[in-house]
mmCIF file of N, CA and C in Angstrom:
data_model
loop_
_atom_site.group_PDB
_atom_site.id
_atom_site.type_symbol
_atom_site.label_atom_id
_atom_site.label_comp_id
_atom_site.label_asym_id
_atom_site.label_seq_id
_atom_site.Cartn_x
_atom_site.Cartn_y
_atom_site.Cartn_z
ATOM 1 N N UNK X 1 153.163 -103.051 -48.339
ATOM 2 C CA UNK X 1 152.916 -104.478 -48.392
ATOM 3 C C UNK X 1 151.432 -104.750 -48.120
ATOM 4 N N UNK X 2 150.505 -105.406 -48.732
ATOM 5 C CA UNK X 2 149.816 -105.927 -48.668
ATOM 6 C C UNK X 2 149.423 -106.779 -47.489
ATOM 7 N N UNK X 3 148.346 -106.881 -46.757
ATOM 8 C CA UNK X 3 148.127 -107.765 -45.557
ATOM 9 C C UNK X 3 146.795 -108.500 -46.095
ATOM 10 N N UNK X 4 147.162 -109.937 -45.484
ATOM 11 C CA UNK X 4 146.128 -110.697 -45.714
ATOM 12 C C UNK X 4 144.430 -110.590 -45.673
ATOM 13 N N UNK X 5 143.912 -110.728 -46.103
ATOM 14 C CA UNK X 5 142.514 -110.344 -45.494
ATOM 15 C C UNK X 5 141.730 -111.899 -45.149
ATOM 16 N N UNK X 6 140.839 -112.077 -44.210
ATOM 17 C CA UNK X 6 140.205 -113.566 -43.915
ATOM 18 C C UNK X 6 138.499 -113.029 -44.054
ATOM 19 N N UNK X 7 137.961 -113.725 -45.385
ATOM 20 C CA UNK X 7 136.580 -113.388 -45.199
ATOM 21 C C UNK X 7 136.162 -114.247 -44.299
ATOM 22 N N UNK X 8 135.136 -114.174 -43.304
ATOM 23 C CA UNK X 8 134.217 -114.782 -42.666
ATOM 24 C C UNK X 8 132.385 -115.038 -42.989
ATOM 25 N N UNK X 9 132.451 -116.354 -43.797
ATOM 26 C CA UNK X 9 130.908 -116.147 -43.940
ATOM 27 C C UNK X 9 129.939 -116.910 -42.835
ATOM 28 N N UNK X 10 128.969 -116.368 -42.638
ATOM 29 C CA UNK X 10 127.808 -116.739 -42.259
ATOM 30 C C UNK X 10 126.610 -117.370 -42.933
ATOM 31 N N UNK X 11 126.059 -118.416 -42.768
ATOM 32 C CA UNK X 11 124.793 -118.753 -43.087
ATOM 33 C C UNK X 11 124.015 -119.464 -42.084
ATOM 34 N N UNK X 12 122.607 -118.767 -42.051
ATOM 35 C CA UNK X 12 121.703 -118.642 -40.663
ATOM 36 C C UNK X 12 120.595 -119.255 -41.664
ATOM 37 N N UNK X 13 120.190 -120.681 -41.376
ATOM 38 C CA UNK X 13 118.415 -120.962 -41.835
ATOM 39 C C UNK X 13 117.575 -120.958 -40.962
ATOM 40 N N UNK X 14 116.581 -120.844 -41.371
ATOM 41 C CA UNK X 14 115.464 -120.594 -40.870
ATOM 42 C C UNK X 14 114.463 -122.027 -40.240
ATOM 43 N N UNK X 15 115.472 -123.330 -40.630
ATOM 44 C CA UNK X 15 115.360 -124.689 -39.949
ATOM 45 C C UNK X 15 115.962 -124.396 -38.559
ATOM 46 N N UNK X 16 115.343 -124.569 -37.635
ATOM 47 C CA UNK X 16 115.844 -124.913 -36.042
ATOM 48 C C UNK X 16 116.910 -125.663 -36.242
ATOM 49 N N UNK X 17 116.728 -126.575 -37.020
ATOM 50 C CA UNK X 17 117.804 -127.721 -36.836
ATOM 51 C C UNK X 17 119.007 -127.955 -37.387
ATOM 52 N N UNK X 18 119.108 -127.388 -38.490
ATOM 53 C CA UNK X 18 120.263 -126.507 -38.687
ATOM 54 C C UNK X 18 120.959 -125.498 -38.629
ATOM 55 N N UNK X 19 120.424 -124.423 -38.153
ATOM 56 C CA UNK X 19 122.065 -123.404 -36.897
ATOM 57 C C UNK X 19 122.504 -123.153 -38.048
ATOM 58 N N UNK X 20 123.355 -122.284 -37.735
ATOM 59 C CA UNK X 20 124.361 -121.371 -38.397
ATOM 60 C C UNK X 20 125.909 -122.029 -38.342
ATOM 61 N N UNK X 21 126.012 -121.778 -39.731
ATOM 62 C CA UNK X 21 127.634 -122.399 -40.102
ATOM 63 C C UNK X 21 128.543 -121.011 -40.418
ATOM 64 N N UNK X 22 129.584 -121.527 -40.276
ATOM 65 C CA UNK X 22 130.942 -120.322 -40.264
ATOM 66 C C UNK X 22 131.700 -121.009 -41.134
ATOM 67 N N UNK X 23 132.328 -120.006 -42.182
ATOM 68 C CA UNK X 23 133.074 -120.936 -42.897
ATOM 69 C C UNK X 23 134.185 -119.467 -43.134
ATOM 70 N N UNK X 24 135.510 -119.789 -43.212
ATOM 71 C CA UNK X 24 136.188 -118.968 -43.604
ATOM 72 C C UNK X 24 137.345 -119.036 -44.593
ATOM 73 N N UNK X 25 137.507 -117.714 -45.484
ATOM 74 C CA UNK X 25 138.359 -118.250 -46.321
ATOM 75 C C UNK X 25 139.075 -116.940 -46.514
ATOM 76 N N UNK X 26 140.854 -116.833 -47.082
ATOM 77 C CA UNK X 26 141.892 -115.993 -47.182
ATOM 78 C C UNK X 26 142.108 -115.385 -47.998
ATOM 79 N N UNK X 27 142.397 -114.176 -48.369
ATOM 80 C CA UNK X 27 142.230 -113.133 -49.748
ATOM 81 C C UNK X 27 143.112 -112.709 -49.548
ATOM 82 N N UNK X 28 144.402 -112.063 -50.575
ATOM 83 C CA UNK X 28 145.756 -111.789 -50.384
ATOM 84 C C UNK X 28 145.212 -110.343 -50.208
ATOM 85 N N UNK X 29 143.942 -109.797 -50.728
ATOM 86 C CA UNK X 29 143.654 -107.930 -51.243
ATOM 87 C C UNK X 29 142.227 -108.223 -50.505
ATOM 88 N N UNK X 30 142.180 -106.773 -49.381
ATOM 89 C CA UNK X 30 140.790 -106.338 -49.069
ATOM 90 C C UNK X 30 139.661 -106.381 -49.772
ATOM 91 N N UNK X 31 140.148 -106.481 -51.099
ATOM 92 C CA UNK X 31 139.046 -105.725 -51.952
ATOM 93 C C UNK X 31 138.955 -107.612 -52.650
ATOM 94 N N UNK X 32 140.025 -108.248 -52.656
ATOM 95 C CA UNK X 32 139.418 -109.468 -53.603
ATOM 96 C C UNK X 32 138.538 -109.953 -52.419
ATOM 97 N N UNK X 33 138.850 -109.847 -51.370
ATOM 98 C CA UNK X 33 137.937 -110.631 -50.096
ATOM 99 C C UNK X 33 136.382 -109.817 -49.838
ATOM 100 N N UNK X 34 135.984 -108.484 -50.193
ATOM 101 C CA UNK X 34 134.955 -108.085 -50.317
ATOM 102 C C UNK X 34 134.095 -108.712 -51.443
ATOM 103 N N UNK X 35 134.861 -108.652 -52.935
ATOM 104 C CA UNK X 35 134.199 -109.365 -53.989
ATOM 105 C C UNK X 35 133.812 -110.677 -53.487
ATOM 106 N N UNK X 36 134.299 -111.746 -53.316
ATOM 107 C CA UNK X 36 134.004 -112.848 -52.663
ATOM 108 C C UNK X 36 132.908 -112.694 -51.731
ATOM 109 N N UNK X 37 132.812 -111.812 -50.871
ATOM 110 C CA UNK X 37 131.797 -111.471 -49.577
ATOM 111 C C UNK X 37 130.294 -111.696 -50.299
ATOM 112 N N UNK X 38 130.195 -110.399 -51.240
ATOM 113 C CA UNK X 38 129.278 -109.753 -52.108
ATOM 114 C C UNK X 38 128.771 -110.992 -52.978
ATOM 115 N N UNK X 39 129.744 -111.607 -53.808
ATOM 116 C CA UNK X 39 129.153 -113.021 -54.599
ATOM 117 C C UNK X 39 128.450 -114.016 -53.731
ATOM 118 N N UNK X 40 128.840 -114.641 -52.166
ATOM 119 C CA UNK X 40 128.467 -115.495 -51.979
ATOM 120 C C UNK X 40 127.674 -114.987 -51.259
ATOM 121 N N UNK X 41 127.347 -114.038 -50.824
ATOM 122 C CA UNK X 41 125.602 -113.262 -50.479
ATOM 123 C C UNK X 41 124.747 -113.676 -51.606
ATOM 124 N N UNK X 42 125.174 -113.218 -52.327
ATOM 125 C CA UNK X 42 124.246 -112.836 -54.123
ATOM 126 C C UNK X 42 124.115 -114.962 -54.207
ATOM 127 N N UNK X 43 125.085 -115.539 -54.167
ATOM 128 C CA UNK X 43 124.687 -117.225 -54.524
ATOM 129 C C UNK X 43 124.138 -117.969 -53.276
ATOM 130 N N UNK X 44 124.123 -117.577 -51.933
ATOM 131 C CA UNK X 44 123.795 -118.048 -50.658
ATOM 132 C C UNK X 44 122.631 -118.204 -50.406
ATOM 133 N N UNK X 45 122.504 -116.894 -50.391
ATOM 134 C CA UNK X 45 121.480 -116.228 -49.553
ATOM 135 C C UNK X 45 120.284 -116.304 -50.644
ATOM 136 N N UNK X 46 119.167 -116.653 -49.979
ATOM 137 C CA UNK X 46 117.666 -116.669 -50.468
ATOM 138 C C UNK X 46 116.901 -117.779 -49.941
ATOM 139 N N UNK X 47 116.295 -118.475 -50.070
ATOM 140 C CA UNK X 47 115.015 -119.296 -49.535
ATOM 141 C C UNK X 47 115.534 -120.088 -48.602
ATOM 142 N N UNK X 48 115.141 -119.623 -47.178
ATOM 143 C CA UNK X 48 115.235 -120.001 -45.865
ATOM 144 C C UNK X 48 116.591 -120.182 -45.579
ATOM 145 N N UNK X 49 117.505 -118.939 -46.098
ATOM 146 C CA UNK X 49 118.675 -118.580 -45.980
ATOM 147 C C UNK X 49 119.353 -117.416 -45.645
ATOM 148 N N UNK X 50 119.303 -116.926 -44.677
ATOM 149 C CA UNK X 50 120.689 -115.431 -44.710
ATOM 150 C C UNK X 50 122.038 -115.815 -44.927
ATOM 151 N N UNK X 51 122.856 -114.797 -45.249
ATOM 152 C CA UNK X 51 124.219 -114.943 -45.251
ATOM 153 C C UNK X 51 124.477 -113.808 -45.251
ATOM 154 N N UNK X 52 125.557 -113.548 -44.412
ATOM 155 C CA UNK X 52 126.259 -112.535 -44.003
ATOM 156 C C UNK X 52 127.540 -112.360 -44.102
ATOM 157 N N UNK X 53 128.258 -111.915 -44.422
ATOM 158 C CA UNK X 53 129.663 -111.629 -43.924
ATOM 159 C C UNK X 53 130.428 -110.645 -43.903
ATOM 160 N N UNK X 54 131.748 -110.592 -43.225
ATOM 161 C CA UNK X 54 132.712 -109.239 -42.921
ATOM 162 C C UNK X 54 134.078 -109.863 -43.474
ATOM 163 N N UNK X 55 134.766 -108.703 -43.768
ATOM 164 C CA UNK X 55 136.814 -108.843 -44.023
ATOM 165 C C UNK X 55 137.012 -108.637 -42.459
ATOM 166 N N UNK X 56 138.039 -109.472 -42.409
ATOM 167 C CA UNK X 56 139.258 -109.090 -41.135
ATOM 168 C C UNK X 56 140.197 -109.374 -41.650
ATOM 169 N N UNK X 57 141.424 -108.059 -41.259
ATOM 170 C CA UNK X 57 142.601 -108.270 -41.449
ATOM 171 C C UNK X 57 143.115 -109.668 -40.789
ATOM 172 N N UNK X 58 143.853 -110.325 -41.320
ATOM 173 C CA UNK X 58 144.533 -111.629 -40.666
ATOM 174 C C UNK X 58 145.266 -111.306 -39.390
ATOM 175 N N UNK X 59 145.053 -112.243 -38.386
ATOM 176 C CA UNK X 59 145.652 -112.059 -37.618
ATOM 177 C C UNK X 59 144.959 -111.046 -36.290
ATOM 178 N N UNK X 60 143.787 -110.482 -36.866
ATOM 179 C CA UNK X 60 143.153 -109.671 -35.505
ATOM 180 C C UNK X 60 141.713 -110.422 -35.355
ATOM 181 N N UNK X 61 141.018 -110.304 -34.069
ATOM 182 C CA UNK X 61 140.010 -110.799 -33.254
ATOM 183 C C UNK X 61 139.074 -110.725 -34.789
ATOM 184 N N UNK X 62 138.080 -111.856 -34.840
ATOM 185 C CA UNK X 62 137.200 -112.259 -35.609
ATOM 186 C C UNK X 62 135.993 -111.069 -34.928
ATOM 187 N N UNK X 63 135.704 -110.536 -36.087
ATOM 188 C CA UNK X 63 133.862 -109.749 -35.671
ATOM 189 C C UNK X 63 132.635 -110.647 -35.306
ATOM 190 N N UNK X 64 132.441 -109.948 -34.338
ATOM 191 C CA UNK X 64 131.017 -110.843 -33.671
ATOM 192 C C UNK X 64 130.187 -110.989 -34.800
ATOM 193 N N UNK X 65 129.333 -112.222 -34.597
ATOM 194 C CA UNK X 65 128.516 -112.556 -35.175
ATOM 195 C C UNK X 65 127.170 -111.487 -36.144
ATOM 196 N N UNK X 66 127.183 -110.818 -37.327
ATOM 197 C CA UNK X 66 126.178 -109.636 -37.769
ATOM 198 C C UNK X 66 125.059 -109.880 -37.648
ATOM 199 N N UNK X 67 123.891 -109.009 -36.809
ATOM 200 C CA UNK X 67 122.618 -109.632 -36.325
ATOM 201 C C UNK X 67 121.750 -109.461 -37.689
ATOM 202 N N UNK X 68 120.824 -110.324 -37.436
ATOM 203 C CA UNK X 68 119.382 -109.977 -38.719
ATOM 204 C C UNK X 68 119.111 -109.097 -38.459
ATOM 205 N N UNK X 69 118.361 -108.189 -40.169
ATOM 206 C CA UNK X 69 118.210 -106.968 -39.779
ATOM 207 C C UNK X 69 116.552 -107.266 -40.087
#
């Protein structure tokens, strides 16, 4: 059986004043929730933008926050 997967994204600007948002969203397949990960890096992320994110299985402790590298 298949277990849910919950992507978690991140986006960190480089405005003080806007902070970092969390947004999360549910993938029935590990792998559709990685594709998703990978796209909204690739559409996010760029001018005075990071984005980051990880899969968690549903249902277990959310991963700490991924530092800048």
């Amino acid at each position: 059986m298949l277990k849910a997967t919950i992507l978690i994204l991140y986006l960190a600007s480089s405005s003080a004043s806007t902070g970092m948002t969390v947004t999360t969203a549910e993938f029935a397949t590990p792998e559709a929730c990685e594709f998703a990960g990978q796209q909204s890096k690739a559409k996010l992320g760029g001018w005075g933008t990071s984005a980051y994110w990880v899969c968690a299985p549903k249902g277990e402790p959310i991963p700490a926050v991924p530092q800048a590298r």
